[in-house]
Short mmCIF file of C-alpha atoms in Angstrom, two decimals:
data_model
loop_
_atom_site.label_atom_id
_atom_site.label_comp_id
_atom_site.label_asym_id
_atom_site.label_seq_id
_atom_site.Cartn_x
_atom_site.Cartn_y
_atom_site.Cartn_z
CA UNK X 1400 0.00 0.00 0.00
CA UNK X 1401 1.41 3.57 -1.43
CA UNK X 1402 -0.55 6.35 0.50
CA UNK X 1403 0.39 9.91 -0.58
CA UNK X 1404 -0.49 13.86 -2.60
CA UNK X 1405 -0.18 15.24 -5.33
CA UNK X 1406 3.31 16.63 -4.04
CA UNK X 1407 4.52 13.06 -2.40
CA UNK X 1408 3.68 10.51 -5.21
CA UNK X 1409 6.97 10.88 -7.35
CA UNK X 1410 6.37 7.14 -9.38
CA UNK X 1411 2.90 6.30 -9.96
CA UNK X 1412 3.86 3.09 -11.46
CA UNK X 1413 5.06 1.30 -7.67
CA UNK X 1414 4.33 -2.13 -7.90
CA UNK X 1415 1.83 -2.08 -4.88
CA UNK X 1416 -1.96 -0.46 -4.36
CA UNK X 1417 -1.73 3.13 -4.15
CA UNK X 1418 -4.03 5.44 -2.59
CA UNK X 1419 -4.15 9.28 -3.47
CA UNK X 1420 -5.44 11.96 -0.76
CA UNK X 1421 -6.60 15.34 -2.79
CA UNK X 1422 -7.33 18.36 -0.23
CA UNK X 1423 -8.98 20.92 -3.05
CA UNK X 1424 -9.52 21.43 -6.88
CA UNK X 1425 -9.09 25.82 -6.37
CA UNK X 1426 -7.08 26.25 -9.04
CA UNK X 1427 -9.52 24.60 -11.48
CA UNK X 1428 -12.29 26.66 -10.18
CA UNK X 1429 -13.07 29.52 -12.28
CA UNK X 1430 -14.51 31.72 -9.88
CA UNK X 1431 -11.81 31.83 -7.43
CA UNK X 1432 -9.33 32.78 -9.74
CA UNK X 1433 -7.12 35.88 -9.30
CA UNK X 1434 -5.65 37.86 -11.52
CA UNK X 1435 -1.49 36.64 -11.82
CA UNK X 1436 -1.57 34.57 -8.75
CA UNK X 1437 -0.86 31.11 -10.68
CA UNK X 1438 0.69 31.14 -14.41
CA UNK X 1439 -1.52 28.73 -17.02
CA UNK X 1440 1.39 27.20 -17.50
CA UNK X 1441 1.70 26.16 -13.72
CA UNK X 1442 -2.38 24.92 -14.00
CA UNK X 1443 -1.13 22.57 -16.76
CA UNK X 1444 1.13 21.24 -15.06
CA UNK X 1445 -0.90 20.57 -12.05
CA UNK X 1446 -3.81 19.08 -14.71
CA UNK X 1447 -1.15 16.64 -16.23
CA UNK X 1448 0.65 15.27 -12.90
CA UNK X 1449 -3.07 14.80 -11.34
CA UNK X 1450 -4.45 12.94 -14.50
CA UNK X 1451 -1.08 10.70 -14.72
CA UNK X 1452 -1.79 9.81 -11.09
CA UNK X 1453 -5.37 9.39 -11.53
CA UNK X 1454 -4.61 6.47 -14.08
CA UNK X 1455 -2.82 4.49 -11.63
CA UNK X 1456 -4.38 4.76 -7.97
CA UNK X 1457 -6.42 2.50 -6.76
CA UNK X 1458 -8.29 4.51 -4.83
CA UNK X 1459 -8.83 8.63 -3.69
CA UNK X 1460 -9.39 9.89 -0.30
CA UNK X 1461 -11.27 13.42 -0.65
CA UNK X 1462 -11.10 15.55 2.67
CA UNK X 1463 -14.63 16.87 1.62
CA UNK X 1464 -17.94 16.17 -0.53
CA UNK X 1465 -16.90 19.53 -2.13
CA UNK X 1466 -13.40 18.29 -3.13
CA UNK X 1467 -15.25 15.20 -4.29
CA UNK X 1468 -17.48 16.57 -6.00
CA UNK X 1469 -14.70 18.73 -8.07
CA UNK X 1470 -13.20 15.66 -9.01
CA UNK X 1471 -15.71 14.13 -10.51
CA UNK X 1472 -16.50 17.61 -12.37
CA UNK X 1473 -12.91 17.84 -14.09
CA UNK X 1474 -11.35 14.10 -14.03
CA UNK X 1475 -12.99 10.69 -15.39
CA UNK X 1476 -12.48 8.60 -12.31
CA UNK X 1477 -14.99 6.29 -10.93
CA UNK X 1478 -17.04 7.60 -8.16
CA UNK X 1479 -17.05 4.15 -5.78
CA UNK X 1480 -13.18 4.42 -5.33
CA UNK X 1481 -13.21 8.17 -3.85
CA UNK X 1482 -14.27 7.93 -0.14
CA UNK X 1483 -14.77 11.02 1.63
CA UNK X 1484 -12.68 11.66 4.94
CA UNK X 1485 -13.45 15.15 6.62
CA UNK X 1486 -10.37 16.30 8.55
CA UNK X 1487 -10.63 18.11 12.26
CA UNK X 1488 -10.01 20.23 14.64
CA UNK X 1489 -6.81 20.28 16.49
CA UNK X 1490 -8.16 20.52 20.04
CA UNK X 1491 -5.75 21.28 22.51
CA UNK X 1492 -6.04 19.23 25.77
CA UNK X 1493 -7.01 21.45 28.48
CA UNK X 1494 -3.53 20.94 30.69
CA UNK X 1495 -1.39 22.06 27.61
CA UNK X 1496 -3.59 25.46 26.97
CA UNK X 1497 -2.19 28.61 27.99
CA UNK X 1498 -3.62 31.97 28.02
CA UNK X 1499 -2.62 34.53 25.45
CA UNK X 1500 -1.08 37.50 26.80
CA UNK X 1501 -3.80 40.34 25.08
CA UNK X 1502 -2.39 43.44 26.25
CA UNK X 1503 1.00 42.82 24.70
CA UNK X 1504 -0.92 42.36 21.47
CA UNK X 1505 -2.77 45.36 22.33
CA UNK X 1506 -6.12 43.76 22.43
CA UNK X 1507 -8.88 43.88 25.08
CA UNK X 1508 -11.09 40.62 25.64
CA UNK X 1509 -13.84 40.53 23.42
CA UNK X 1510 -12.54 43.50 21.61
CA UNK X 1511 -11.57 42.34 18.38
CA UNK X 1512 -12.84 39.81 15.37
CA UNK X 1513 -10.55 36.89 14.38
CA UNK X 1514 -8.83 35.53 11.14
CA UNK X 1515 -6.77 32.66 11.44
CA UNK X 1516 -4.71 31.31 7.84
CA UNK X 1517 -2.19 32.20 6.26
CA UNK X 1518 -1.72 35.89 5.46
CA UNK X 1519 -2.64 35.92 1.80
CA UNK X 1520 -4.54 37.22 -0.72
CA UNK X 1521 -5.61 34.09 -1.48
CA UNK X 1522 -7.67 34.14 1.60
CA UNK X 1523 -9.57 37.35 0.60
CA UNK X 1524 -7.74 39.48 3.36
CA UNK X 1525 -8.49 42.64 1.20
CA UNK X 1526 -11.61 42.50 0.62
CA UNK X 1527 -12.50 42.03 4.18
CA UNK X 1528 -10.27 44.61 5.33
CA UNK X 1529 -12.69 46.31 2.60
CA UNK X 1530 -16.13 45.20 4.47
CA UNK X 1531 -14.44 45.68 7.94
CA UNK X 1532 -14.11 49.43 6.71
CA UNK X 1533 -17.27 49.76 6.01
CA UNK X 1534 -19.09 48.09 8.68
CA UNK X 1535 -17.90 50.78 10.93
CA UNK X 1536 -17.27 47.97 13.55
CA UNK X 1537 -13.78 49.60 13.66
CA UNK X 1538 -15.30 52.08 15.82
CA UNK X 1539 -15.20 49.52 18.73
CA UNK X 1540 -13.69 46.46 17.47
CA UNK X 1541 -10.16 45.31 16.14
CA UNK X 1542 -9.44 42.41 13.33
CA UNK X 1543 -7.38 40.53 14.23
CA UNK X 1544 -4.98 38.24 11.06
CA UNK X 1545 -3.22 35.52 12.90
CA UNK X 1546 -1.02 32.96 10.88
CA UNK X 1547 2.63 32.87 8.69
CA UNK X 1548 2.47 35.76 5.68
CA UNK X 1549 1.87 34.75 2.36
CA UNK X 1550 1.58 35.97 -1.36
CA UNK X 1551 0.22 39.51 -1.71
CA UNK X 1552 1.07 40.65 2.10
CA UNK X 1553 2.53 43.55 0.64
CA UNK X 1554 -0.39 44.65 -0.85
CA UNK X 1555 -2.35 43.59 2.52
CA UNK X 1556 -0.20 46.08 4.61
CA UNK X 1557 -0.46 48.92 2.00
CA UNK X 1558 -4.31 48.46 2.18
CA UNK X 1559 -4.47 48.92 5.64
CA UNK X 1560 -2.52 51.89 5.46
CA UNK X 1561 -4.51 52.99 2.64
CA UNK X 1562 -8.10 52.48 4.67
CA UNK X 1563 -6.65 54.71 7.77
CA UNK X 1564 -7.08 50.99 9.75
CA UNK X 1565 -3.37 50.99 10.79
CA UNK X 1566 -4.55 50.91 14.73
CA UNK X 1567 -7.25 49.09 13.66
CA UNK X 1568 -5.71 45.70 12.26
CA UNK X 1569 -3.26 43.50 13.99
CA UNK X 1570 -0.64 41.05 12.20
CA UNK X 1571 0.22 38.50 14.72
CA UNK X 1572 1.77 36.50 12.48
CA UNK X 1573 2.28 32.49 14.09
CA UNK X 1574 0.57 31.95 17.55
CA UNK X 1575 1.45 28.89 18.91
CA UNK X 1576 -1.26 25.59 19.25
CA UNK X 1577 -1.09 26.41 22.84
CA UNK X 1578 -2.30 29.80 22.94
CA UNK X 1579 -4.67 29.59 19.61
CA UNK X 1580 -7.79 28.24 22.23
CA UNK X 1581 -7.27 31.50 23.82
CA UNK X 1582 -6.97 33.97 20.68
CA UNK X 1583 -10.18 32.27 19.37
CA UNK X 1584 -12.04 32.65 23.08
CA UNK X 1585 -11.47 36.43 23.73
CA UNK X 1586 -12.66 37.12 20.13
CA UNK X 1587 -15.68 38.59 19.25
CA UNK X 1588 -15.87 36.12 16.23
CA UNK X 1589 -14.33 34.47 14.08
CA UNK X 1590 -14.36 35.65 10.01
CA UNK X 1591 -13.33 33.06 7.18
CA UNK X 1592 -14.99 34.87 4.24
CA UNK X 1593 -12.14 33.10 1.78
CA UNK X 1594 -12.64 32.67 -1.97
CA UNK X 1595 -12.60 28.64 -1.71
CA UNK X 1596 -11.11 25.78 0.46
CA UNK X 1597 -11.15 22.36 0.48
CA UNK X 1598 -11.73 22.08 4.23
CA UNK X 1599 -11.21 25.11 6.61
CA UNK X 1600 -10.68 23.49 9.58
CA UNK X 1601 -9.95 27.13 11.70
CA UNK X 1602 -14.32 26.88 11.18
CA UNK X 1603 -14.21 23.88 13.40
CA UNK X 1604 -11.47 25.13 15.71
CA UNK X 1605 -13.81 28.51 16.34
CA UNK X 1606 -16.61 26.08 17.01
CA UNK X 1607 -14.90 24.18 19.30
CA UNK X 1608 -13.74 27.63 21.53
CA UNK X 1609 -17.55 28.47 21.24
CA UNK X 1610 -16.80 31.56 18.75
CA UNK X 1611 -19.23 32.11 16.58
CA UNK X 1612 -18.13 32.13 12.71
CA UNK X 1613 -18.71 34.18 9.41
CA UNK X 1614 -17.78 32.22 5.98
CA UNK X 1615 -17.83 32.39 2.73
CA UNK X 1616 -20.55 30.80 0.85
CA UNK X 1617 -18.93 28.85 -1.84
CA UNK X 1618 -16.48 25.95 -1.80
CA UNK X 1619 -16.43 23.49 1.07
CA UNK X 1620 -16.38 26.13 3.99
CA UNK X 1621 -20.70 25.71 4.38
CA UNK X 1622 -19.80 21.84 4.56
CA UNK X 1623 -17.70 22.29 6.86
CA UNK X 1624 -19.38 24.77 9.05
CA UNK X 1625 -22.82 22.67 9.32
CA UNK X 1626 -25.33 25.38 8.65
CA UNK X 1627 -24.07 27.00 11.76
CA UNK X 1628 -21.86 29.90 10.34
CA UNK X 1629 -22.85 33.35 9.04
CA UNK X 1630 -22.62 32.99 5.19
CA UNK X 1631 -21.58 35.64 2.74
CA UNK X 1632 -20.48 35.82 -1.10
CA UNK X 1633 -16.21 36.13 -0.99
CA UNK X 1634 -17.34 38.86 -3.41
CA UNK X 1635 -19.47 41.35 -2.10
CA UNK X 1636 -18.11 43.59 0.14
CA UNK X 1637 -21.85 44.82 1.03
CA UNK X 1638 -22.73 41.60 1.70
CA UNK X 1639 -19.53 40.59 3.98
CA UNK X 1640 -20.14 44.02 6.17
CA UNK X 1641 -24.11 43.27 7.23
CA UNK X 1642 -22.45 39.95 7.59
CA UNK X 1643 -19.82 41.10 10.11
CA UNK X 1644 -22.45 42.97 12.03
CA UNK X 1645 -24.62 39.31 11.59
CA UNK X 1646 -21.81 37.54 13.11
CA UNK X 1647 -21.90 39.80 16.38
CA UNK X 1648 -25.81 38.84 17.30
CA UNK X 1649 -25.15 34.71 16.89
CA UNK X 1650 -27.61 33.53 19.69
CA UNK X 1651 -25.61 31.52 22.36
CA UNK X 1652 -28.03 28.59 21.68
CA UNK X 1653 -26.04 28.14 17.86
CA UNK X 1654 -22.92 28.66 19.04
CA UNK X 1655 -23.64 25.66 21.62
CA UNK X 1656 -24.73 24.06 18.58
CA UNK X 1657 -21.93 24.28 17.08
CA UNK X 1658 -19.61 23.39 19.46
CA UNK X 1659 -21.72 19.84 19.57
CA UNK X 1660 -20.96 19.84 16.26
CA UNK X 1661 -17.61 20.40 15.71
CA UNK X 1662 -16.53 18.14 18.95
CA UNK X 1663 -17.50 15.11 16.39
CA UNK X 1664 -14.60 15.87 14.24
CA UNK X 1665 -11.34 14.39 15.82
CA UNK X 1666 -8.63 12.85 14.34
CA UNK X 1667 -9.09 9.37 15.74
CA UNK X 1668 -12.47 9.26 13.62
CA UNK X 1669 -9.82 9.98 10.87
CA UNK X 1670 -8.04 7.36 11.37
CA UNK X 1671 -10.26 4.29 11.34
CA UNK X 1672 -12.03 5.66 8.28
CA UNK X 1673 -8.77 6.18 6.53
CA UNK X 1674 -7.79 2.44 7.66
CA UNK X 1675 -11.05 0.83 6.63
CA UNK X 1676 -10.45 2.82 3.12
CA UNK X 1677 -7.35 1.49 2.79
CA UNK X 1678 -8.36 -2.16 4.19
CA UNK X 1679 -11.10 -2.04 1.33
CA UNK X 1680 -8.64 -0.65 -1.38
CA UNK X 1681 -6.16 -3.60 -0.75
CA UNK X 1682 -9.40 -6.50 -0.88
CA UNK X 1683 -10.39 -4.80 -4.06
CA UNK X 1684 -7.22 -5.22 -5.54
CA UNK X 1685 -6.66 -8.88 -4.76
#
């Protein structure tokens, strides 16, 4: 049994079953596309490794229905040997949490709304430092971006210097697992209004800290949220402000909903579906 991605599978013609995890389809999706962020030549490449794979697994894991569902939509691959496996949240045990230190962030509890991702415009960051502008929630509230800096962050920081938000918006960069419970607890919510993912499990690790979330409406983010998030178009920046404002009046009896919710996801549920997949993949293949 060969289990690997896209990135780890360097000969797809080993001599044993091979199974073939794929997390999202994004850069397929025309909708999510921004302008100069990944060269058609780079998509081709992508199309033409996937499809060699593709002909010689035995079997895909996708982490969502979404991602499964995009699979079937651009590659010719039988449906019964793609088995969807949702990924979780990484709760941290309760003797390992510590508290995050707010005031040497310069952050008040409650005082602030929460992204957590990498820092890229990728993840939409300008437009909803955009709707976070024009909300007027910066009156009283801070946004907080949390997580390593990616593509575009130049333009990021010149936007918030741009929209006057400079004492407004906090970069805090990498928090560690340890403190992350914390950063998600003192928010006032948590805002993941990103173009597409494949998963988004920051949605479950909100729900699990009882913060209430605000998504984006298309890709597998509503999967993974339940029906318990705030859900707005990536592209309206209207329509991600009321949503902001939404977010803050989440009755307590949802986010408790949530939380049930999200508390099913763990990684040991992972692993014995991921087993049985692969137990099923090798009898198939005998």
């Amino acid at each position: 049994m060969f289990s690997g991605s896209l990135k780890s599978i360097k000969n797809v013609s080993l001599p044993s079953s091979k199974i073939y995890t794929i997390y999202d389809l994004a850069v397929f999706r025309k909708e999510t596309q921004i302008p100069n962020y990944i060269s058609a030549r780079h998509k081709r490449i992508i199309d033409k490794k996937t499809k060699e794979i593709l002909q010689n697994v035995d079997g895909i894991i996708a982490i969502s229905s979404t991602t499964k569902n995009d699979i079937l939509q651009f590659y010719d691959f039988p449906e019964n040997k793609i088995r969807v496996i949702p990924l979780a949240q990484n709760q941290i045990l309760d003797s390992s949490k510590k508290e995050i230190d707010l005031k040497s962030h310069k952050l008040e509890k409650n005082g602030y709304l929460l992204f957590v991702g990498q820092i890229s415009i990728r993840k939409n960051i300008l437009n909803l430092l955009k709707a976070f502008s024009l909300s007027g929630l910066h009156n009283d509230l801070k946004l907080v971006l949390a997580g390593m800096e990616g593509r575009g962050i130049e333009k990021i920081k010149e936007a918030v210097l741009e929209s006057g938000l400079q004492e407004q918006v906090e970069l805090l960069n990498y928090i560690p697992d340890e403190t992350l419970p914390s950063l998600y607890e003192n928010s006032s919510g948590f805002v993941f209004p990103t173009y597409y993912e494949g998963f988004g499990i920051p949605i479950l690790e909100a729900m699990i800290n009882r913060t209430p979330v605000m998504i984006g409406n298309i890709g597998a983010a509503p999967e993974t949220a339940g029906g318990f998030g705030t859900e707005v178009s990536p592209f309206s920046v209207n329509e991600k402000s009321e949503g902001l404002k939404q977010l803050l009046e989440t009755p307590k009896e949802q986010i408790e909903s949530a939380f049930n919710y999200a508390s099913k996801f763990n990684w040991q549920n992972n692993a014995t579906e991921t087993q049985k997949f692969y137990e099923k993949t090798l009898n198939r293949a005998e």
